[in-house]
CSV table of C-alpha atoms in Angstrom, one decimal:
chain,number,residue,atom,x,y,z
A,207,UNK,CA,27.5,-168.0,66.6
A,208,UNK,CA,30.3,-167.8,64.0
A,209,UNK,CA,30.4,-164.5,61.8
A,210,UNK,CA,30.2,-164.4,58.1
A,211,UNK,CA,33.8,-163.7,57.8
A,212,UNK,CA,34.7,-166.8,59.8
A,213,UNK,CA,32.5,-168.8,57.6
A,214,UNK,CA,34.0,-167.4,54.5
A,215,UNK,CA,37.5,-168.0,55.7
A,216,UNK,CA,36.6,-171.7,56.6
A,217,UNK,CA,35.2,-172.3,53.2
A,218,UNK,CA,38.1,-170.6,51.5
A,219,UNK,CA,40.4,-172.9,53.5
A,220,UNK,CA,38.5,-176.0,52.5
A,221,UNK,CA,38.6,-174.9,48.8
A,222,UNK,CA,42.3,-174.4,49.0
A,223,UNK,CA,42.8,-177.7,50.6
A,224,UNK,CA,40.7,-179.4,48.0
A,225,UNK,CA,42.7,-177.7,45.2
A,226,UNK,CA,46.1,-178.9,46.6
A,227,UNK,CA,45.1,-182.5,46.6
A,228,UNK,CA,43.9,-182.4,43.0
A,229,UNK,CA,40.3,-182.1,43.7
A,230,UNK,CA,40.3,-185.5,45.3
A,231,UNK,CA,40.8,-184.9,49.0
A,232,UNK,CA,37.3,-185.8,50.0
A,233,UNK,CA,36.4,-188.0,47.0
A,234,UNK,CA,34.5,-191.3,48.0
A,235,UNK,CA,36.3,-194.5,47.8
A,236,UNK,CA,36.0,-196.3,44.4
A,237,UNK,CA,34.7,-199.9,44.3
A,238,UNK,CA,35.1,-202.8,41.7
A,239,UNK,CA,34.1,-206.5,41.6
A,240,UNK,CA,36.6,-209.2,40.4
A,241,UNK,CA,35.7,-212.6,39.5
A,242,UNK,CA,37.9,-215.8,39.3
A,243,UNK,CA,37.3,-219.6,38.8
A,244,UNK,CA,37.8,-221.7,41.8
A,245,UNK,CA,40.2,-224.4,40.4
A,246,UNK,CA,43.1,-226.6,41.6
A,247,UNK,CA,44.6,-223.6,43.8
A,248,UNK,CA,41.3,-223.4,45.9
A,249,UNK,CA,39.6,-220.5,47.3
A,250,UNK,CA,42.7,-218.8,48.4
A,251,UNK,CA,44.3,-218.7,44.9
A,252,UNK,CA,41.0,-217.6,43.3
A,253,UNK,CA,40.7,-214.8,45.8
A,254,UNK,CA,44.2,-213.3,44.7
A,255,UNK,CA,43.1,-213.7,40.8
A,256,UNK,CA,39.7,-211.9,41.6
A,257,UNK,CA,41.4,-209.1,43.7
A,258,UNK,CA,44.0,-208.6,40.9
A,259,UNK,CA,40.9,-208.5,38.4
A,260,UNK,CA,39.1,-205.8,40.5
A,261,UNK,CA,42.2,-203.7,40.8
A,262,UNK,CA,42.8,-203.6,37.2
A,263,UNK,CA,39.3,-202.4,36.7
A,264,UNK,CA,40.0,-199.7,39.3
A,265,UNK,CA,43.3,-198.8,37.4
A,266,UNK,CA,41.5,-198.4,34.3
A,267,UNK,CA,39.2,-195.8,35.8
A,268,UNK,CA,42.1,-193.8,37.1
A,269,UNK,CA,44.1,-193.9,34.0
A,270,UNK,CA,44.1,-196.0,30.9
A,271,UNK,CA,46.4,-196.8,27.8
A,272,UNK,CA,45.7,-198.4,24.5
A,273,UNK,CA,48.2,-200.8,23.2
A,274,UNK,CA,48.0,-201.8,19.5
A,275,UNK,CA,49.5,-204.8,17.7
A,276,UNK,CA,49.5,-204.8,13.9
A,277,UNK,CA,47.6,-207.7,12.7
A,278,UNK,CA,46.9,-209.2,9.1
A,279,UNK,CA,45.7,-207.4,6.0
A,280,UNK,CA,42.7,-208.3,3.9
A,281,UNK,CA,41.5,-206.6,0.8
A,282,UNK,CA,43.9,-203.7,1.2
A,283,UNK,CA,42.9,-203.1,4.7
A,284,UNK,CA,45.2,-203.6,7.8
A,285,UNK,CA,43.4,-205.3,10.8
A,286,UNK,CA,44.9,-204.3,14.0
A,287,UNK,CA,44.4,-205.9,17.5
A,288,UNK,CA,44.2,-203.7,20.5
A,289,UNK,CA,43.5,-203.7,24.1
A,290,UNK,CA,42.8,-201.0,26.8
A,291,UNK,CA,45.0,-201.4,29.9
A,292,UNK,CA,45.3,-199.6,33.3
A,293,UNK,CA,48.1,-197.2,33.5
A,294,UNK,CA,47.6,-196.8,37.1
A,295,UNK,CA,47.7,-199.3,40.1
A,296,UNK,CA,46.9,-199.3,43.8
A,297,UNK,CA,49.2,-200.8,46.6
A,298,UNK,CA,46.4,-200.5,49.3
A,299,UNK,CA,42.9,-201.7,49.2
A,300,UNK,CA,40.2,-203.3,51.3
A,301,UNK,CA,37.8,-206.3,50.5
A,302,UNK,CA,34.2,-205.0,50.9
A,303,UNK,CA,32.5,-208.4,50.2
A,304,UNK,CA,33.3,-211.9,49.1
A,305,UNK,CA,30.8,-214.5,47.8
A,306,UNK,CA,30.5,-217.5,45.6
A,307,UNK,CA,28.4,-218.6,42.8
A,308,UNK,CA,29.0,-222.2,41.7
A,309,UNK,CA,32.7,-222.3,40.7
A,310,UNK,CA,33.1,-218.6,40.6
A,311,UNK,CA,34.5,-216.6,43.3
A,312,UNK,CA,33.4,-212.8,43.6
A,313,UNK,CA,35.3,-210.2,45.5
A,314,UNK,CA,34.3,-206.6,45.8
A,315,UNK,CA,37.4,-204.3,46.5
A,316,UNK,CA,37.5,-200.6,47.5
A,317,UNK,CA,40.4,-198.1,47.1
A,318,UNK,CA,41.0,-194.4,47.5
A,319,UNK,CA,41.5,-193.0,43.9
A,320,UNK,CA,44.0,-190.4,45.2
A,321,UNK,CA,46.3,-193.3,46.2
A,322,UNK,CA,46.6,-194.4,42.6
A,323,UNK,CA,50.2,-194.4,41.2
A,324,UNK,CA,51.6,-194.8,37.7
A,325,UNK,CA,51.9,-198.5,36.6
A,326,UNK,CA,55.4,-199.2,35.6
A,327,UNK,CA,55.4,-202.6,34.0
A,328,UNK,CA,52.3,-203.2,32.0
A,329,UNK,CA,51.1,-206.7,31.4
A,330,UNK,CA,50.3,-207.0,27.7
A,331,UNK,CA,49.3,-210.6,27.9
A,332,UNK,CA,45.9,-212.2,28.1
A,333,UNK,CA,45.6,-215.5,30.3
A,334,UNK,CA,46.3,-218.3,27.8
A,335,UNK,CA,44.5,-221.6,28.3
A,336,UNK,CA,46.6,-224.5,28.9
A,337,UNK,CA,46.0,-228.3,29.8
A,338,UNK,CA,48.5,-230.5,31.6
A,339,UNK,CA,48.5,-234.4,31.2
A,340,UNK,CA,49.9,-236.9,33.4
A,341,UNK,CA,53.7,-237.4,33.0
A,342,UNK,CA,55.1,-240.6,31.7
A,343,UNK,CA,57.6,-242.7,33.9
A,344,UNK,CA,60.6,-244.1,31.9
A,345,UNK,CA,61.4,-246.2,35.0
A,346,UNK,CA,58.6,-246.7,37.4
A,347,UNK,CA,60.6,-248.8,40.1
A,348,UNK,CA,62.9,-245.8,40.5
A,349,UNK,CA,60.0,-243.7,41.9
A,350,UNK,CA,58.2,-246.4,44.1
A,351,UNK,CA,59.0,-244.2,47.2
A,352,UNK,CA,57.0,-240.9,45.7
A,353,UNK,CA,53.5,-240.6,46.1
A,354,UNK,CA,51.7,-240.8,42.6
A,355,UNK,CA,54.4,-238.7,41.1
A,356,UNK,CA,52.9,-239.2,37.5
A,357,UNK,CA,49.9,-237.3,38.4
A,358,UNK,CA,50.8,-235.2,41.2
A,359,UNK,CA,54.0,-233.6,39.5
A,360,UNK,CA,51.9,-232.3,36.6
A,361,UNK,CA,49.2,-231.1,38.9
A,362,UNK,CA,51.8,-229.0,40.9
A,363,UNK,CA,53.1,-227.7,37.7
A,364,UNK,CA,49.8,-226.5,36.7
A,365,UNK,CA,49.4,-224.8,40.1
A,366,UNK,CA,52.5,-222.9,39.4
A,367,UNK,CA,51.6,-221.9,36.0
A,368,UNK,CA,48.3,-220.8,37.2
A,369,UNK,CA,49.7,-218.9,40.0
A,370,UNK,CA,51.7,-216.8,37.8
A,371,UNK,CA,48.5,-215.1,36.7
A,372,UNK,CA,49.5,-215.7,32.9
A,373,UNK,CA,47.6,-218.9,32.4
A,374,UNK,CA,44.1,-220.5,32.9
A,375,UNK,CA,44.7,-224.2,33.3
A,376,UNK,CA,43.2,-227.6,33.5
A,377,UNK,CA,44.5,-231.1,34.1
A,378,UNK,CA,43.8,-234.0,31.7
A,379,UNK,CA,43.5,-237.7,32.7
A,380,UNK,CA,44.9,-238.8,29.2
A,381,UNK,CA,48.7,-239.6,28.9
A,382,UNK,CA,50.6,-238.5,25.8
A,383,UNK,CA,53.2,-241.1,25.8
A,384,UNK,CA,56.6,-240.0,24.3
A,385,UNK,CA,58.1,-242.3,21.6
A,386,UNK,CA,61.4,-244.1,21.8
A,387,UNK,CA,63.4,-241.0,20.8
A,388,UNK,CA,61.4,-238.2,22.3
A,389,UNK,CA,58.0,-236.6,22.3
A,390,UNK,CA,55.0,-238.2,20.7
A,391,UNK,CA,54.1,-237.5,17.0
A,392,UNK,CA,50.5,-238.4,17.5
A,393,UNK,CA,49.2,-235.0,16.7
A,394,UNK,CA,45.7,-236.2,16.7
A,395,UNK,CA,45.8,-237.1,20.3
A,396,UNK,CA,47.2,-233.7,21.1
A,397,UNK,CA,44.4,-231.9,19.4
A,398,UNK,CA,41.7,-234.2,20.9
A,399,UNK,CA,43.0,-233.2,24.4
A,400,UNK,CA,43.1,-229.5,23.4
A,401,UNK,CA,39.6,-229.8,22.1
A,402,UNK,CA,38.1,-231.6,25.0
A,403,UNK,CA,39.6,-229.2,27.6
A,404,UNK,CA,39.3,-226.2,25.6
A,405,UNK,CA,42.9,-225.3,25.7
A,406,UNK,CA,45.2,-223.3,23.3
A,407,UNK,CA,48.4,-225.3,24.6
A,408,UNK,CA,49.0,-228.8,25.8
A,409,UNK,CA,51.8,-229.6,28.3
A,410,UNK,CA,53.0,-233.0,28.7
A,411,UNK,CA,56.1,-234.6,30.0
A,412,UNK,CA,58.3,-237.6,31.1
A,413,UNK,CA,60.2,-238.3,34.2
A,414,UNK,CA,63.5,-239.5,32.8
A,415,UNK,CA,65.7,-240.5,35.5
A,416,UNK,CA,65.5,-240.7,39.3
A,417,UNK,CA,68.7,-242.9,40.0
A,418,UNK,CA,70.9,-242.9,43.0
A,419,UNK,CA,74.7,-242.3,43.0
A,420,UNK,CA,77.6,-241.5,45.1
A,421,UNK,CA,78.5,-237.7,44.9
A,422,UNK,CA,82.3,-237.0,45.5
A,423,UNK,CA,82.9,-234.7,48.5
A,424,UNK,CA,85.9,-233.3,50.4
A,425,UNK,CA,88.2,-233.3,47.4
A,426,UNK,CA,87.0,-236.8,46.1
A,427,UNK,CA,88.1,-238.5,49.4
A,428,UNK,CA,84.6,-239.7,50.2
A,429,UNK,CA,81.3,-240.2,48.5
A,430,UNK,CA,77.9,-238.9,49.7
A,431,UNK,CA,74.6,-240.6,49.0
A,432,UNK,CA,72.7,-238.5,46.4
A,433,UNK,CA,69.9,-239.0,44.0
A,434,UNK,CA,69.2,-237.3,40.7
A,435,UNK,CA,65.9,-236.2,39.1
A,436,UNK,CA,65.6,-235.4,35.3
A,437,UNK,CA,62.4,-234.2,33.9
A,438,UNK,CA,61.5,-233.5,30.2
A,439,UNK,CA,58.8,-231.0,29.4
A,440,UNK,CA,56.9,-231.0,26.2
A,441,UNK,CA,54.7,-228.1,25.0
A,442,UNK,CA,52.4,-228.5,22.1
A,443,UNK,CA,50.2,-226.2,20.1
A,444,UNK,CA,46.7,-227.4,20.6
A,445,UNK,CA,45.4,-226.3,17.1
A,446,UNK,CA,47.9,-228.0,15.0
A,447,UNK,CA,49.1,-230.6,17.6
A,448,UNK,CA,52.8,-229.7,16.7
A,449,UNK,CA,55.6,-229.6,19.3
A,450,UNK,CA,56.5,-226.0,20.2
A,451,UNK,CA,59.0,-226.6,22.8
A,452,UNK,CA,61.1,-229.0,24.5
A,453,UNK,CA,62.9,-228.5,28.0
A,454,UNK,CA,64.7,-230.6,30.4
A,455,UNK,CA,65.4,-229.8,34.0
A,456,UNK,CA,67.9,-231.6,36.3
A,457,UNK,CA,68.5,-231.3,40.0
A,458,UNK,CA,70.2,-233.3,42.7
A,459,UNK,CA,69.6,-234.1,46.3
A,460,UNK,CA,72.4,-235.1,48.6
A,461,UNK,CA,71.6,-237.0,51.8
A,462,UNK,CA,68.7,-239.2,52.6
A,463,UNK,CA,67.6,-240.8,49.4
A,464,UNK,CA,63.9,-242.0,50.0
A,465,UNK,CA,61.0,-239.7,50.4
A,466,UNK,CA,58.3,-242.1,51.5
A,467,UNK,CA,54.7,-242.3,50.3
A,468,UNK,CA,53.6,-240.8,53.7
A,469,UNK,CA,54.5,-237.6,52.6
A,470,UNK,CA,52.1,-236.0,50.1
A,471,UNK,CA,53.6,-234.7,46.9
A,472,UNK,CA,54.6,-231.1,47.2
A,473,UNK,CA,53.7,-230.8,51.0
A,474,UNK,CA,56.2,-229.2,53.5
A,475,UNK,CA,57.3,-232.7,54.7
A,476,UNK,CA,58.1,-233.6,51.0
A,477,UNK,CA,60.0,-230.6,50.4
A,478,UNK,CA,62.0,-231.0,53.5
A,479,UNK,CA,63.6,-234.2,52.2
A,480,UNK,CA,66.7,-233.7,50.0
A,481,UNK,CA,65.2,-235.6,47.0
A,482,UNK,CA,61.9,-233.9,47.4
A,483,UNK,CA,63.4,-230.5,47.5
A,484,UNK,CA,65.4,-231.6,44.4
A,485,UNK,CA,62.1,-232.6,42.4
A,486,UNK,CA,60.5,-229.1,43.4
A,487,UNK,CA,63.6,-227.3,42.2
A,488,UNK,CA,63.5,-229.0,38.8
A,489,UNK,CA,59.7,-228.3,38.8
A,490,UNK,CA,60.2,-224.6,39.3
A,491,UNK,CA,62.8,-224.6,36.6
A,492,UNK,CA,60.5,-226.2,34.1
A,493,UNK,CA,57.6,-223.8,35.0
A,494,UNK,CA,59.8,-220.8,34.3
A,495,UNK,CA,61.0,-222.3,31.1
A,496,UNK,CA,57.5,-223.0,29.9
A,497,UNK,CA,56.4,-219.6,30.8
A,498,UNK,CA,59.1,-218.0,28.8
A,499,UNK,CA,58.4,-220.2,25.7
A,500,UNK,CA,54.8,-219.3,25.7
A,501,UNK,CA,55.2,-215.6,26.3
A,502,UNK,CA,56.0,-214.5,22.9
A,503,UNK,CA,53.2,-216.4,21.4
A,504,UNK,CA,49.7,-214.7,20.6
A,505,UNK,CA,46.6,-215.1,22.8
A,506,UNK,CA,44.0,-217.0,20.8
A,507,UNK,CA,40.4,-218.0,21.4
A,508,UNK,CA,37.6,-219.7,19.4
A,509,UNK,CA,34.2,-218.5,18.0
A,510,UNK,CA,31.6,-220.7,19.7
A,511,UNK,CA,28.4,-218.9,18.4
A,512,UNK,CA,27.2,-216.4,15.9
A,513,UNK,CA,23.9,-214.5,16.3
A,514,UNK,CA,23.4,-212.1,13.6
A,515,UNK,CA,26.2,-209.4,14.1
A,516,UNK,CA,27.1,-210.8,17.6
A,517,UNK,CA,30.0,-213.1,17.8
A,518,UNK,CA,30.7,-215.2,21.0
A,519,UNK,CA,34.1,-216.3,21.8
A,520,UNK,CA,35.2,-218.8,24.6
A,521,UNK,CA,37.2,-216.4,26.5
A,522,UNK,CA,35.9,-213.8,29.1
A,523,UNK,CA,37.0,-211.8,32.1
A,524,UNK,CA,38.9,-214.8,33.7
A,525,UNK,CA,41.3,-214.5,30.5
A,526,UNK,CA,41.6,-210.8,31.0
A,527,UNK,CA,39.3,-209.9,28.0
A,528,UNK,CA,37.5,-206.6,28.5
A,529,UNK,CA,35.1,-204.4,26.8
A,530,UNK,CA,36.8,-202.3,24.3
A,531,UNK,CA,39.5,-204.9,23.3
A,532,UNK,CA,40.0,-205.7,19.6
A,533,UNK,CA,40.8,-208.9,18.2
A,534,UNK,CA,41.2,-210.0,14.6
A,535,UNK,CA,39.1,-213.1,13.4
A,536,UNK,CA,40.5,-215.6,11.2
A,537,UNK,CA,38.8,-218.4,9.2
A,538,UNK,CA,40.7,-221.7,8.9
A,539,UNK,CA,40.6,-223.5,5.3
A,540,UNK,CA,40.9,-227.1,6.4
A,541,UNK,CA,41.6,-227.9,2.7
A,542,UNK,CA,44.8,-226.2,3.0
A,543,UNK,CA,47.1,-228.1,5.4
A,544,UNK,CA,50.6,-227.3,5.4
A,545,UNK,CA,53.1,-230.2,5.8
A,546,UNK,CA,56.9,-230.2,6.3
A,547,UNK,CA,59.1,-233.4,6.1
A,548,UNK,CA,56.8,-235.6,7.8
A,549,UNK,CA,53.6,-236.1,5.8
A,550,UNK,CA,51.6,-237.4,8.7
A,551,UNK,CA,52.3,-234.4,11.0
A,552,UNK,CA,50.7,-231.1,9.7
A,553,UNK,CA,52.6,-227.9,10.6
A,554,UNK,CA,49.2,-225.9,10.5
A,555,UNK,CA,46.3,-224.7,8.6
A,556,UNK,CA,46.2,-221.7,6.1
A,557,UNK,CA,44.3,-218.7,7.8
A,558,UNK,CA,42.5,-215.9,6.3
A,559,UNK,CA,41.8,-212.8,8.1
A,560,UNK,CA,38.0,-211.8,8.1
A,561,UNK,CA,37.5,-208.6,10.3
A,562,UNK,CA,38.2,-206.9,13.6
A,563,UNK,CA,36.0,-208.1,16.5
A,564,UNK,CA,35.3,-205.4,19.1
A,565,UNK,CA,34.4,-206.6,22.5
A,566,UNK,CA,31.2,-205.2,23.8
A,567,UNK,CA,30.2,-207.5,26.6
A,568,UNK,CA,32.3,-209.8,28.9
A,569,UNK,CA,31.2,-212.6,31.2
A,570,UNK,CA,33.8,-214.8,33.3
A,571,UNK,CA,33.8,-217.5,30.6
A,572,UNK,CA,33.0,-216.0,27.4
A,573,UNK,CA,32.7,-212.6,25.6
A,574,UNK,CA,30.6,-211.0,23.0
A,575,UNK,CA,31.8,-208.7,20.3
A,576,UNK,CA,30.8,-207.0,17.0
A,577,UNK,CA,32.7,-207.3,13.6
A,578,UNK,CA,34.0,-204.6,11.6
A,579,UNK,CA,32.9,-204.4,8.7
A,580,UNK,CA,29.6,-205.6,10.0
A,581,UNK,CA,28.9,-207.6,6.8
A,582,UNK,CA,31.8,-209.9,7.6
A,583,UNK,CA,29.9,-211.6,10.4
A,584,UNK,CA,28.1,-213.7,7.7
A,585,UNK,CA,31.5,-215.2,6.8
A,586,UNK,CA,32.3,-216.3,10.6
A,587,UNK,CA,31.1,-219.5,12.1
A,588,UNK,CA,31.8,-221.6,15.1
A,589,UNK,CA,35.4,-223.0,15.2
A,590,UNK,CA,37.0,-219.9,13.7
A,591,UNK,CA,39.7,-218.2,15.6
A,592,UNK,CA,40.3,-214.7,17.1
A,593,UNK,CA,43.8,-213.5,18.0
A,594,UNK,CA,45.6,-210.8,19.7
A,595,UNK,CA,49.1,-210.6,18.2
A,596,UNK,CA,51.9,-209.9,20.7
A,597,UNK,CA,52.9,-206.2,21.1
A,598,UNK,CA,56.3,-205.0,22.6
A,599,UNK,CA,56.0,-203.4,26.1
A,600,UNK,CA,57.2,-199.7,25.8
A,601,UNK,CA,60.8,-200.4,27.6
A,602,UNK,CA,61.2,-203.1,24.8
A,603,UNK,CA,60.3,-200.8,22.1
A,604,UNK,CA,62.8,-198.2,23.4
A,605,UNK,CA,65.6,-200.7,23.9
A,606,UNK,CA,65.2,-201.6,20.2
A,607,UNK,CA,65.6,-197.9,18.9
């Protein structure tokens, strides 16, 4: 039977070990549940997004920081947007449980809190909603050897953009055909597609060229068979219908020119062909350019319901909205359309800030918030906007000093 002295020494040793490890040496593992929408990327992609969501929740529990972006002012008061973000992250985790309800995948993740480490590069962005339309073919006969490229290429673009974790995407069956000299000026069509698919931005495009040519080789002594792909990408603002960015990607494949419809678009057999590889390289370039164009633009959602002091918006946990976030609510004045040189294409609509919406409850597809000041809820109705203006990351702020 151990003596009192032995028991005392053992207890002291355990207390010392506990103190040396910051009081967490024997802490129980922490768990959190992540949720993601099963879309084009399938269950595997949704699982990655859900795990990221759960790890962000666990990072918030270990350490958090608040980022504030200056908003608009109304009646002498400045309205700020803010969001709470995890300042810690985990490299190791285990999946406790996984299940699906409808189109939502739930993943419960477990970590050891003592393994949390400081998060270096904080993601200040919410997941912005996009919709991608079929691409227009300038010369269909050039691409008769490629399996349904007008639809498959934008779907593959959507998969890449959604896979970045920065966007929530849908695809549309409606084509936005470019005019003779470039992108369409039919802003009404762009706005209709954005409204139908609940998207902040609309992405369309055109396959300009897929011609064959002889590429000089060996100091011009011979020519090798080659084929060029040129793709134009058009990014529109869904609210106004105006063109935000126009990008072009060009790539060449040297060698076998035909792909064959037996090779599904984007598959390994497709990518193994010289021209298929060139198409996917151009697609990667376009996806990177679009992500860069949309990165500095503010996240925006819409008010869908107002019940007393509670305001419902069409963005939830799948958009990275979390309880405690604050967004500025704006009312649109449809009577004050702003036009530039084109009287048929409005540049936008005048906005008036109403108040700050503090998020109190979040579901995967929507969130509920309360307005400050509370009386301003009477001025808000379905169709109004909420926005988080982009803030600079700490490294960017320091670099600007």
